[in-house]
CSV table of C-alpha atoms in Angstrom, one decimal:
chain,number,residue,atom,x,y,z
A,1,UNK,CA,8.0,2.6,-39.3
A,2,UNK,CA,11.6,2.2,-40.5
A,3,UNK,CA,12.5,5.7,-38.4
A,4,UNK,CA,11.2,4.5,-35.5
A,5,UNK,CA,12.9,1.3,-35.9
A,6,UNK,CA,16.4,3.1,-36.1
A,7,UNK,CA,15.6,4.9,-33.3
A,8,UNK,CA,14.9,1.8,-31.4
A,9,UNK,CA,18.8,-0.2,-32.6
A,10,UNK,CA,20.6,3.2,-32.2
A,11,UNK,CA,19.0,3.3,-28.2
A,12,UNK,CA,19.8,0.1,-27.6
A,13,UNK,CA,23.8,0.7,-29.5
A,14,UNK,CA,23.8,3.4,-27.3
A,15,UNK,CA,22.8,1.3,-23.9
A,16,UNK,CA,25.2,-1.3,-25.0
A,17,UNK,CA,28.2,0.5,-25.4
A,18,UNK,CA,27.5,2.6,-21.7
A,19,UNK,CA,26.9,-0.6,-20.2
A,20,UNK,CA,30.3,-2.0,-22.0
A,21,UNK,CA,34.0,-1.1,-20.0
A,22,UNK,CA,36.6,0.6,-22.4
A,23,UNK,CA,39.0,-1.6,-23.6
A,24,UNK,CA,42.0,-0.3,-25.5
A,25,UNK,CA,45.2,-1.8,-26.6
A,26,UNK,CA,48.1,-0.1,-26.9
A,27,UNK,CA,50.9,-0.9,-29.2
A,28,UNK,CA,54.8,0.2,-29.3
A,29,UNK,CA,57.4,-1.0,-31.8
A,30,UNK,CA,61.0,-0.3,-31.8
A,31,UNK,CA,64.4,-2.1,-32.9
A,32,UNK,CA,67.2,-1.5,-35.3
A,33,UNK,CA,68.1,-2.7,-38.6
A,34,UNK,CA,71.9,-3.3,-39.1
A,35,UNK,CA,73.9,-3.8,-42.1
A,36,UNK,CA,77.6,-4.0,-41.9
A,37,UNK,CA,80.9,-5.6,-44.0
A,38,UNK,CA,83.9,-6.8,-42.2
A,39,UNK,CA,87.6,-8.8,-43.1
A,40,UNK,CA,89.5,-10.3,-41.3
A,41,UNK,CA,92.7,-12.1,-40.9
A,42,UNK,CA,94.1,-15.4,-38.9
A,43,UNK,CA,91.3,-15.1,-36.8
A,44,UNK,CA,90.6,-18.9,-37.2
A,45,UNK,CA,92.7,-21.0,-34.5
A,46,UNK,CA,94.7,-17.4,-34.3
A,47,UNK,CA,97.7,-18.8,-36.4
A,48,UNK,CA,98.3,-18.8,-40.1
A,49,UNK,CA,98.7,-21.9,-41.3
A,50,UNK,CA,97.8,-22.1,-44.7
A,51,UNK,CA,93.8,-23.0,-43.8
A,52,UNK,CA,91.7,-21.5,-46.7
A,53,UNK,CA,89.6,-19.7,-44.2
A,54,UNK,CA,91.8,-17.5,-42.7
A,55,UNK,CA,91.5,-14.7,-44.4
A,56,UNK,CA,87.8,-13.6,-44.3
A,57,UNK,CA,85.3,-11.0,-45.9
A,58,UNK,CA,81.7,-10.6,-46.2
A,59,UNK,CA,78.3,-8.8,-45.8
A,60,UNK,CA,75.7,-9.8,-43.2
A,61,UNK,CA,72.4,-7.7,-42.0
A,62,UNK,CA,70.5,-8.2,-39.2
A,63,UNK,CA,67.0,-7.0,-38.1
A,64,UNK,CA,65.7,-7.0,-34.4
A,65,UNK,CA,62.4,-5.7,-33.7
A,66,UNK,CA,60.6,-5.5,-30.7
A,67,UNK,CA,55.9,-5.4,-30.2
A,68,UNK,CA,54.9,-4.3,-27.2
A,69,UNK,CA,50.6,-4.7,-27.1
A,70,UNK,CA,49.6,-3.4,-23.4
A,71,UNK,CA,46.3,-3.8,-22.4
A,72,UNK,CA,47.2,-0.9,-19.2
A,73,UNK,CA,50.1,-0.2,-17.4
A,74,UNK,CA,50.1,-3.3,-15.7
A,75,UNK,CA,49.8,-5.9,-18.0
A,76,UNK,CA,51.8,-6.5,-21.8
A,77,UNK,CA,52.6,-8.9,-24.2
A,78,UNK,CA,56.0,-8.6,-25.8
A,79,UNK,CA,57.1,-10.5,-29.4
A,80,UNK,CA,60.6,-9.8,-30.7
A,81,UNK,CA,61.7,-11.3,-34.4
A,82,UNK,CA,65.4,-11.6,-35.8
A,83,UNK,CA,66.4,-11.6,-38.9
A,84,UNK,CA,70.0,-12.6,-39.7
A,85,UNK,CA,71.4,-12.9,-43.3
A,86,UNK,CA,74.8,-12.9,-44.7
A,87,UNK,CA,75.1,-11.3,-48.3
A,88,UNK,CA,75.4,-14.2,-51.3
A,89,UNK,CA,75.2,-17.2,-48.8
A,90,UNK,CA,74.5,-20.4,-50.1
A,91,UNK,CA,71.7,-22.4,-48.8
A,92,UNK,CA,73.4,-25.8,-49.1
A,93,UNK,CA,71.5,-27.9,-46.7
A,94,UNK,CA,67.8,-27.6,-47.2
A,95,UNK,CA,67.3,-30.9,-47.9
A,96,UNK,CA,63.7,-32.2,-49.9
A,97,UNK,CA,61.3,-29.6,-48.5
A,98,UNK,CA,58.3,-29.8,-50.6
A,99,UNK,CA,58.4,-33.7,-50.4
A,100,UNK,CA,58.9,-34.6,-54.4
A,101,UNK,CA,62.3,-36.1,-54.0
A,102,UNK,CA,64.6,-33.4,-54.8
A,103,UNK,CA,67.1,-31.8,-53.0
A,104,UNK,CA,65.7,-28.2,-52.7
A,105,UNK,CA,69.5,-26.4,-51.5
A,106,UNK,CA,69.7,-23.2,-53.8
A,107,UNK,CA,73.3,-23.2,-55.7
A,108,UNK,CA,73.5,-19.4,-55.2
A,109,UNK,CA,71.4,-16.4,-54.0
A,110,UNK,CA,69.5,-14.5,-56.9
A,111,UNK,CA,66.5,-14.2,-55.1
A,112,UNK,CA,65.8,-14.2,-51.3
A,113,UNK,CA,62.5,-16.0,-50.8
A,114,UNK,CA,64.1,-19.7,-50.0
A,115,UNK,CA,65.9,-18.4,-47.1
A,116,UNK,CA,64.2,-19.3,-43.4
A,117,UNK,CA,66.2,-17.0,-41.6
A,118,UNK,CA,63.3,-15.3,-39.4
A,119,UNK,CA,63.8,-16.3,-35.7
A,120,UNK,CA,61.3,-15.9,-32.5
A,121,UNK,CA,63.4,-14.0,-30.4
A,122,UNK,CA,61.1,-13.0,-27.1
A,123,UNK,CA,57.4,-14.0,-26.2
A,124,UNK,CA,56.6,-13.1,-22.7
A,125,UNK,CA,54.2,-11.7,-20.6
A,126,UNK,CA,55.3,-9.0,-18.6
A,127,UNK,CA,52.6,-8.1,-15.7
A,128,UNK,CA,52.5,-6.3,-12.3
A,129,UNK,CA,50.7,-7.7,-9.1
A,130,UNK,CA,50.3,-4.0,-7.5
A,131,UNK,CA,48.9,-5.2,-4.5
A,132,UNK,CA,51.9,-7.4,-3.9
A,133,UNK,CA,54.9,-4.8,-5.5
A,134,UNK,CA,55.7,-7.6,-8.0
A,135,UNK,CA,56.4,-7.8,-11.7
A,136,UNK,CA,56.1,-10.8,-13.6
A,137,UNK,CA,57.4,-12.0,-17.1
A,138,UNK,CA,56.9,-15.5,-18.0
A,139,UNK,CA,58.1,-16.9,-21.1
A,140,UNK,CA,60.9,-16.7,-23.9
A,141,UNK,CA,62.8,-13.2,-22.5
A,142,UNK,CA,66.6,-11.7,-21.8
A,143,UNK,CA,67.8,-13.1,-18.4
A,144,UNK,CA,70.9,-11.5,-17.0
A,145,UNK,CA,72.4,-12.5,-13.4
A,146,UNK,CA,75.9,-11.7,-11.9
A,147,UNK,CA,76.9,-9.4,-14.4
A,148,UNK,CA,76.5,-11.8,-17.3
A,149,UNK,CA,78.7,-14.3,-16.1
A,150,UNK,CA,76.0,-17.1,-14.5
A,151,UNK,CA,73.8,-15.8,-17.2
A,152,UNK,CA,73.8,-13.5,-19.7
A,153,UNK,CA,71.4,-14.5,-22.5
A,154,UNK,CA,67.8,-15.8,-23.7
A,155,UNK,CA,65.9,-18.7,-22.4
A,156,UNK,CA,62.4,-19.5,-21.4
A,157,UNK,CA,61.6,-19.5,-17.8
A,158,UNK,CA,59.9,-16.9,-15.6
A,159,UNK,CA,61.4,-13.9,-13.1
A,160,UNK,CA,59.8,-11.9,-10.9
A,161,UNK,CA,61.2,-8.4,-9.2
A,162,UNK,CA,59.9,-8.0,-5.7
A,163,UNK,CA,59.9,-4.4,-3.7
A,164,UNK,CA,60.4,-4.0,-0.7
A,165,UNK,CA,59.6,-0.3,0.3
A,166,UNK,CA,62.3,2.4,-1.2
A,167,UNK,CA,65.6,0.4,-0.5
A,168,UNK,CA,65.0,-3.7,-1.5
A,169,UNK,CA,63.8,-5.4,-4.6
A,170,UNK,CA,64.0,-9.3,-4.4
A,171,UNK,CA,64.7,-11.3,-7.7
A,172,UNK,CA,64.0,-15.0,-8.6
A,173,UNK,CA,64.9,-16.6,-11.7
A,174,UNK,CA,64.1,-19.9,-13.4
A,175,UNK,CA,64.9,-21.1,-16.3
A,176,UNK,CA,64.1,-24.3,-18.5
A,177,UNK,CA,67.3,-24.5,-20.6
A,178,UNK,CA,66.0,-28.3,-21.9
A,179,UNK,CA,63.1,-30.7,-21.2
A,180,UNK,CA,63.4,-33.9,-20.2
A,181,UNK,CA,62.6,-36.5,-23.3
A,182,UNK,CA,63.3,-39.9,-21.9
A,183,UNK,CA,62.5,-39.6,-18.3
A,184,UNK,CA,62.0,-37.1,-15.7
A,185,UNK,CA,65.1,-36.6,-15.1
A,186,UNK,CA,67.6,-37.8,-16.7
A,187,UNK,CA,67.4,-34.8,-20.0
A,188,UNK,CA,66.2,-32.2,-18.1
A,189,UNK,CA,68.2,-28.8,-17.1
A,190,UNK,CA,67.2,-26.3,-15.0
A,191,UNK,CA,68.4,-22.6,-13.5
A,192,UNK,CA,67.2,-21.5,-10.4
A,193,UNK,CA,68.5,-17.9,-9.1
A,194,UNK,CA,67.7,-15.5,-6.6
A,195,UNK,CA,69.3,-11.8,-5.7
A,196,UNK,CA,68.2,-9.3,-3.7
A,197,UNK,CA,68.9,-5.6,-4.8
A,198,UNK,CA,70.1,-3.1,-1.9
A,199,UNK,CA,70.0,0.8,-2.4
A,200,UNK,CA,73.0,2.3,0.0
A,201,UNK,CA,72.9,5.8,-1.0
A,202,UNK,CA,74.3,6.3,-4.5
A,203,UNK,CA,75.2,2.5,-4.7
A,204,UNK,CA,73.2,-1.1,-5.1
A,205,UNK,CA,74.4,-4.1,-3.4
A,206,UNK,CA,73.2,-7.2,-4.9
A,207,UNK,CA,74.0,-10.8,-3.0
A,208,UNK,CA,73.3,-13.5,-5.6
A,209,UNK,CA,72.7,-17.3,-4.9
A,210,UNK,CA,71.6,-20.0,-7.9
A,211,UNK,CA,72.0,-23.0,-8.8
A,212,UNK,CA,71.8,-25.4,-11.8
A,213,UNK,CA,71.0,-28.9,-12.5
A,214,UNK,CA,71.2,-30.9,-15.7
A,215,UNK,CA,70.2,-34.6,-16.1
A,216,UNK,CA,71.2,-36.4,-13.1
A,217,UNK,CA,75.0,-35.7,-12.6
A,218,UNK,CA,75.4,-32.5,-12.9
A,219,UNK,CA,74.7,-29.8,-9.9
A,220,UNK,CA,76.5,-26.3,-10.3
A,221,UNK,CA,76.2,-23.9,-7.6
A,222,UNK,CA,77.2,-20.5,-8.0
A,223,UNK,CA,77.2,-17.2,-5.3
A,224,UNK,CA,78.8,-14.0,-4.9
A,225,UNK,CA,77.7,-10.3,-5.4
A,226,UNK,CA,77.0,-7.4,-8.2
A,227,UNK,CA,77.4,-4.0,-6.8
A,228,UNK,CA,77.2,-1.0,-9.3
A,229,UNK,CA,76.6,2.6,-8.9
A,230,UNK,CA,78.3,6.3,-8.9
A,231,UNK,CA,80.4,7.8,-6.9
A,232,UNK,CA,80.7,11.2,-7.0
A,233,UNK,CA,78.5,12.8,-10.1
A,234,UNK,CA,80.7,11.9,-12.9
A,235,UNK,CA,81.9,8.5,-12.0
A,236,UNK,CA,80.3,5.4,-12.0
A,237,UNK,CA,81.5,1.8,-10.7
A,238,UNK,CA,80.7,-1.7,-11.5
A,239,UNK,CA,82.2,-4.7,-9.4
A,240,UNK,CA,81.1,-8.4,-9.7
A,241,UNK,CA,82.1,-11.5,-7.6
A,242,UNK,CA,81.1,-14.6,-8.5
A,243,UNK,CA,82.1,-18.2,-6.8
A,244,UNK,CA,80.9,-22.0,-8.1
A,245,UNK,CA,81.5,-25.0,-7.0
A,246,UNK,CA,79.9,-28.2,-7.7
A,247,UNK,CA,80.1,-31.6,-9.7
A,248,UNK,CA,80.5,-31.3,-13.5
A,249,UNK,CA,79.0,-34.4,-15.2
A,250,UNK,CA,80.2,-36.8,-12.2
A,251,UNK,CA,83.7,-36.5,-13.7
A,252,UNK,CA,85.1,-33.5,-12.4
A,253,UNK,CA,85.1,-30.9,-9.4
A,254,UNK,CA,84.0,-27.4,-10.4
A,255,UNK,CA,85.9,-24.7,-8.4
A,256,UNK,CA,85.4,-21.5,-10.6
A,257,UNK,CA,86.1,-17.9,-9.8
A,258,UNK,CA,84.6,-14.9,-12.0
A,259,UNK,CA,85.6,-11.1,-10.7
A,260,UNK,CA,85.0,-8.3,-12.7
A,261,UNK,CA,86.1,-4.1,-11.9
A,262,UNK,CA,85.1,-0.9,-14.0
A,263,UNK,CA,85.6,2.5,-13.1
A,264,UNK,CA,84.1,4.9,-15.8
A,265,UNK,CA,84.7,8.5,-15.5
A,266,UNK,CA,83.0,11.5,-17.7
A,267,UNK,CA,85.5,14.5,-18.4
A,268,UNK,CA,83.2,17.0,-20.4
A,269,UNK,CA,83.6,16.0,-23.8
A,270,UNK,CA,85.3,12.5,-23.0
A,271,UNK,CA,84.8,9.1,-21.8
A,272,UNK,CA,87.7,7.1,-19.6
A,273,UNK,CA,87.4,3.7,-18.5
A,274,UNK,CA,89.3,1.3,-16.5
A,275,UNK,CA,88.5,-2.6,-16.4
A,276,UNK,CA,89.7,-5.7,-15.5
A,277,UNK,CA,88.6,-9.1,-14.6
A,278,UNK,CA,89.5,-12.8,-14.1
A,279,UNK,CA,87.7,-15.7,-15.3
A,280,UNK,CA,88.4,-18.9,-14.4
A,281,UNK,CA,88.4,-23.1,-12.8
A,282,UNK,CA,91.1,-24.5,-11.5
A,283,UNK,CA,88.5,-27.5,-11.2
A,284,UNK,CA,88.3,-28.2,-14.6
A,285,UNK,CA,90.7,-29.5,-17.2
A,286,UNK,CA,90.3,-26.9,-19.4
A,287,UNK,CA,90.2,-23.9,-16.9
A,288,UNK,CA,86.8,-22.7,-18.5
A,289,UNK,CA,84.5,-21.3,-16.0
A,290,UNK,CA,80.8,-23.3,-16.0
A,291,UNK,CA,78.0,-20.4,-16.4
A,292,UNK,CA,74.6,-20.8,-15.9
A,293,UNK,CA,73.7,-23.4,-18.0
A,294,UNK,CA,75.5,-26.0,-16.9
A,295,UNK,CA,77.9,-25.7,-19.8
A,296,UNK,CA,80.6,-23.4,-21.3
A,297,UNK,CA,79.9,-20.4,-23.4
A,298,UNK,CA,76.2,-20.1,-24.0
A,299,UNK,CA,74.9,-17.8,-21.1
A,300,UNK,CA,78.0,-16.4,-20.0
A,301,UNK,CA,79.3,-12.9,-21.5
A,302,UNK,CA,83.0,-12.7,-21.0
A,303,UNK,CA,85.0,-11.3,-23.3
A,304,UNK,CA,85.7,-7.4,-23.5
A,305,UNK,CA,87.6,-7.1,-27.1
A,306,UNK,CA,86.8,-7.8,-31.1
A,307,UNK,CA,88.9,-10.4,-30.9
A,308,UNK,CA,87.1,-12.3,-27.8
A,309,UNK,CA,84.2,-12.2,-28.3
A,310,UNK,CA,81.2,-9.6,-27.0
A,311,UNK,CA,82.9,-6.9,-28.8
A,312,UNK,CA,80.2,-4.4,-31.3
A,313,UNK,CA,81.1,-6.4,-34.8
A,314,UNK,CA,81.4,-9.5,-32.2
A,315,UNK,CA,77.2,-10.5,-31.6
A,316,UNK,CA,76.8,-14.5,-32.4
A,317,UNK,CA,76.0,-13.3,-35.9
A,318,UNK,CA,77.5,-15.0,-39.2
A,319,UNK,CA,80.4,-13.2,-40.2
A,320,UNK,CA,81.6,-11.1,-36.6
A,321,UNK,CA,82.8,-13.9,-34.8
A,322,UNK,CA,85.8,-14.3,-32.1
A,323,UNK,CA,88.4,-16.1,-32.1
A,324,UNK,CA,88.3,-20.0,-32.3
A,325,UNK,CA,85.3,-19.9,-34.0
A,326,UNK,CA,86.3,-22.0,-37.6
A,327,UNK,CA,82.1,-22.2,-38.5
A,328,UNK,CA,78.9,-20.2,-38.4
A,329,UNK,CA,76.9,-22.6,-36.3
A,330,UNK,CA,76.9,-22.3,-33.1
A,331,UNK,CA,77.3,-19.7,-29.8
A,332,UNK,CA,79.7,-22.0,-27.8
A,333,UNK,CA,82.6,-21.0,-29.9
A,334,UNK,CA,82.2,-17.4,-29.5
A,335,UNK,CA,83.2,-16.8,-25.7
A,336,UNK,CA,86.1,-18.3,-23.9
A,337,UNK,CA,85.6,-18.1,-20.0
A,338,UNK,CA,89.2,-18.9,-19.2
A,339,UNK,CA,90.6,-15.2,-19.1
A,340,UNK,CA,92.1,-12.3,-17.7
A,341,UNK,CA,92.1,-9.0,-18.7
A,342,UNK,CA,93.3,-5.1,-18.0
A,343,UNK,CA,91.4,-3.1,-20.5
A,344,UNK,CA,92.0,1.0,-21.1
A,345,UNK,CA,89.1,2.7,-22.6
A,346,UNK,CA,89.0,6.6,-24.4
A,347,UNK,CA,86.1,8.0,-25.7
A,348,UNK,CA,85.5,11.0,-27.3
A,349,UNK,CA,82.8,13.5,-28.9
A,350,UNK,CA,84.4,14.7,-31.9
A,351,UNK,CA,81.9,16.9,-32.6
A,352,UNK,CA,77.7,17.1,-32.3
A,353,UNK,CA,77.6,14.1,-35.2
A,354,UNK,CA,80.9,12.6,-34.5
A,355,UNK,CA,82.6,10.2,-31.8
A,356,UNK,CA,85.6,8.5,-31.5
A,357,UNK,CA,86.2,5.3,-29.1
A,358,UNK,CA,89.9,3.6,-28.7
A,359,UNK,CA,90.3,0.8,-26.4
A,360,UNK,CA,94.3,-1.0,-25.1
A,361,UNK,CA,94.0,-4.4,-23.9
A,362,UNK,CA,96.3,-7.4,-22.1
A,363,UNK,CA,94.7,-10.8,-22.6
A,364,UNK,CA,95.3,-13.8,-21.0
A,365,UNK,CA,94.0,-17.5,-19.8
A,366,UNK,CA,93.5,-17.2,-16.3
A,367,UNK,CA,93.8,-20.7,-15.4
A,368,UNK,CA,96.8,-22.9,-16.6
A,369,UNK,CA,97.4,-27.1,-16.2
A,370,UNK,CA,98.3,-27.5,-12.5
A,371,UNK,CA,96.6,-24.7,-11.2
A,372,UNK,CA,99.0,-21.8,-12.7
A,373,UNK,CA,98.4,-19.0,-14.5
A,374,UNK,CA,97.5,-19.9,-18.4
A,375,UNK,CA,99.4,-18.3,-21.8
A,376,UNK,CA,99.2,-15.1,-22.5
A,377,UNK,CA,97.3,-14.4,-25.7
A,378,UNK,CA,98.3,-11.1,-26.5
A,379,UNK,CA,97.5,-7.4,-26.7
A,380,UNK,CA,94.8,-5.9,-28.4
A,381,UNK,CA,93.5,-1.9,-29.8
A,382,UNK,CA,90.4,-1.1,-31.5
A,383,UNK,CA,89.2,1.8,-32.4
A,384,UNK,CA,85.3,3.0,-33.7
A,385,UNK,CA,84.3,6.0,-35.0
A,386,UNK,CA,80.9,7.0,-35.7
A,387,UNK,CA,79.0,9.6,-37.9
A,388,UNK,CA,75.1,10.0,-37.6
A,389,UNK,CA,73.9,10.8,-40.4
A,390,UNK,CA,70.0,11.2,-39.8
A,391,UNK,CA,68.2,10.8,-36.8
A,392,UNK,CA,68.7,7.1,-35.6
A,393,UNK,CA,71.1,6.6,-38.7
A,394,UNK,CA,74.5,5.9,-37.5
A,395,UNK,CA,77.5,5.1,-39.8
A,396,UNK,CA,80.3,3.6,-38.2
A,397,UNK,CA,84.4,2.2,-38.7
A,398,UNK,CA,86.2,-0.1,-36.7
A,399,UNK,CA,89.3,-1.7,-36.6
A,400,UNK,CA,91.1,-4.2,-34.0
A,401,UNK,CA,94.8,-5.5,-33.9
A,402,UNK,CA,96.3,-8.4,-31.9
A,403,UNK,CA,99.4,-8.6,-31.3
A,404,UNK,CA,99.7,-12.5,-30.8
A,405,UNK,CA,102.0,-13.8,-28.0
A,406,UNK,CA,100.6,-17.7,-27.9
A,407,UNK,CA,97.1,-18.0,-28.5
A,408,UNK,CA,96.4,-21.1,-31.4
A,409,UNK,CA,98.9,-23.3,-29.9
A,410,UNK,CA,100.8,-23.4,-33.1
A,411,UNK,CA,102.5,-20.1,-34.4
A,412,UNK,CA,101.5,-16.6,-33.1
A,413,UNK,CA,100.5,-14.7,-36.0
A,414,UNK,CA,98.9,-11.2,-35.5
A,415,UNK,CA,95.5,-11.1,-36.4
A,416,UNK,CA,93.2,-8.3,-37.3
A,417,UNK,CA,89.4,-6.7,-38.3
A,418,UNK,CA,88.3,-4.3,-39.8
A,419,UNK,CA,84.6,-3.4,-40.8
A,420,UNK,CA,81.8,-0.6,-41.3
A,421,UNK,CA,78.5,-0.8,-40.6
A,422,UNK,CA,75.1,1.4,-41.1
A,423,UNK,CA,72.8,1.0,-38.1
A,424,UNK,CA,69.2,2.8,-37.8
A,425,UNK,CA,67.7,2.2,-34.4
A,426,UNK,CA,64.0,3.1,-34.0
């Protein structure tokens, strides 16, 4: 009968699914959505002369989000999308996209649906071998190495973190910056880095070694040391040494030198910090320090103010940009690796919805033509003040003025930003 069927396919549903392991995913999202304004002034070539682009304004919004899909808690897959627009750009470049013979470009931006601008961040795997203390992620992911300055940025490679009971993790990096496309050899560029985290106490010790390779006349060494923790229980301490040497494209010597010191001290209600660093080759021509990738400016992070680069309204986005960037495309002009810097940092909660954050900076090249110490570019303050105004809703002000001493070779106008942003992190 039809009963006794059902009782037979709900036995044997029933047999299947005792017989069957559990196997759930679980899945976590988070990111931020950013949308901000900002103007500026002479912050192309730092020097007002007459160039239309000089004086600057706009609208940009960018979206980061982060997909976590773990199968348990020792094995995930990560995806990250970005989304960067600026407000009312123009497409101009699309070129014949759906093959008729047309140039596609849009003349303005009523509508949003042309636009391409969604980028693959991160795709990794990020998995633990728990019989040999080891995590693994392979794939597109964040590498950072000697405090940023060997390598502070994405790439596609694989690191692992080795433990070593309570006090030791050991580190190894690799990255594939570029496949080679006419030979083995003679495109490709690799990064290869190892450090080994020590506990002492309140503090980690971290020697670093690594070394990069691109085509076949270009081998980059770099060593030195990270060492961060507190001391005492409202004081914390960064210090980074880094040394390279090498050959740069069989043309010239390499002898860089990137040291880095932070003291940050928490006073109730406030924030103090002291910094400085110095950034530099006396090898090179152009006294730019080589970073990880076997060029300048698109691993390292440097740069400490709005108007160097790595600052808040500074992130490789379309409109924040440093100095010495004239166009939108491309990372390279955004950090200069040839710098010193003494930087004084105030912080303050205003209130339970409010902060304030000041910053006083000296600026610098740090190497100069015959091994001397470069021009001075000036002194900088900012200022940011932010308001939540929900939970993970942030509004925020800024402002930055440089007072110019040489930097843009010709004239030393002052240059300044100023912006707002909204920000919801989630």
């Amino acid at each position: 009968t039809v009963k006794n069927q059902l009782k037979w396919i709900v036995a044997a549903l029933a047999a299947t699914a005792m017989a069957t392991p559990a196997f759930a995913l679980t899945a976590d999202t988070k990111g931020f959505l950013e949308i901000r304004g900002q103007a500026d002034r002479n912050l192309n070539d730092g020097s007002d002369r007459g160039e239309a682009d000089n004086d600057r304004t706009g609208v940009e919004q960018r979206l980061r989000l982060w997909t976590e899909v773990a199968a348990d808690e020792n094995v995930k897959a990560v995806f990250a999308i970005e989304s960067d627009l600026a407000w009312g750009a123009n497409s101009d470049s699309l070129g014949d996209i759906d093959g008729n013979g047309t140039d596609d470009s849009k003349t303005n931006s009523i509508g949003t649906d042309y636009r391409g601008n969604l980028e693959i961040k991160h795709v990794y795997l990020d998995f633990n071998l728990p019989s040999l203390k080891t995590n693994v992620k392979a794939g597109a992911q964040y590498f950072k190495i000697g405090g940023g300055f060997i390598a502070g940025d994405d790439a596609i490679g694989i690191q692992t973190a080795t433990k070593f009971g309570d006090a030791a993790t050991l580190k190894l990096y690799w990255a594939k910056a570029q496949e080679g496309s006419v030979d083995v050899t003679s495109d490709d560029n690799d990064f290869y880095g190892a450090q080994v985290d020590v506990k002492a106490g309140p503090v980690t010790v971290s020697p670093i070694l690594a070394w990069t390779r691109s085509g076949k006349d270009t081998d980059i060494y770099f060593g030195g040391f990270d060492l961060a923790g507190k001391l005492g229980e409202n004081t914390k301490l960064a210090v980074t040494l880094i040394k390279n040497w090498g050959d740069n494209l069989g043309v010239q010597n390499v002898d860089g030198l990137a040291a880095y010191a932070g003291v940050f001290q928490k006073m109730g209600s406030a924030d103090l910090s002291l910094e400085g660093a110095w950034i530099g080759d006396d090898g090179r021509t152009d006294g730019q320090f080589v970073d990880g990738s076997g060029s300048v400016g698109t691993w390292g992070l440097s740069s400490p103010t709005e108007m160097f680069g790595g600052a808040r309204y500074d992130r490789r986005a379309i409109i924040g940009k440093g100095i010495g960037a004239a166009s939108a495309a491309g990372a390279g002009d955004l950090y200069n690796l040839n710098q010193c810097y003494v930087k004084l940092g105030f912080g303050l909660q205003t209130s339970e919805k409010t902060k304030l954050t000041t910053y006083l900076a000296h600026i610098q090249q740090a190497s100069g033509a015959n091994d001397g110490i470069g021009e001075a570019f000036g002194q900088e303050v900012g200022a940011y003040y932010d308001i939540t105004l929900a939970k993970g809703l942030t509004y925020g002000l800024m402002g930055a003025y440089l007072f110019n001493d040489d930097f843009g070779g010709v004239g030393n106008d002052n240059v300044y930003k100023l912006g707002n942003a909204l920000t919801y992190k989630f």
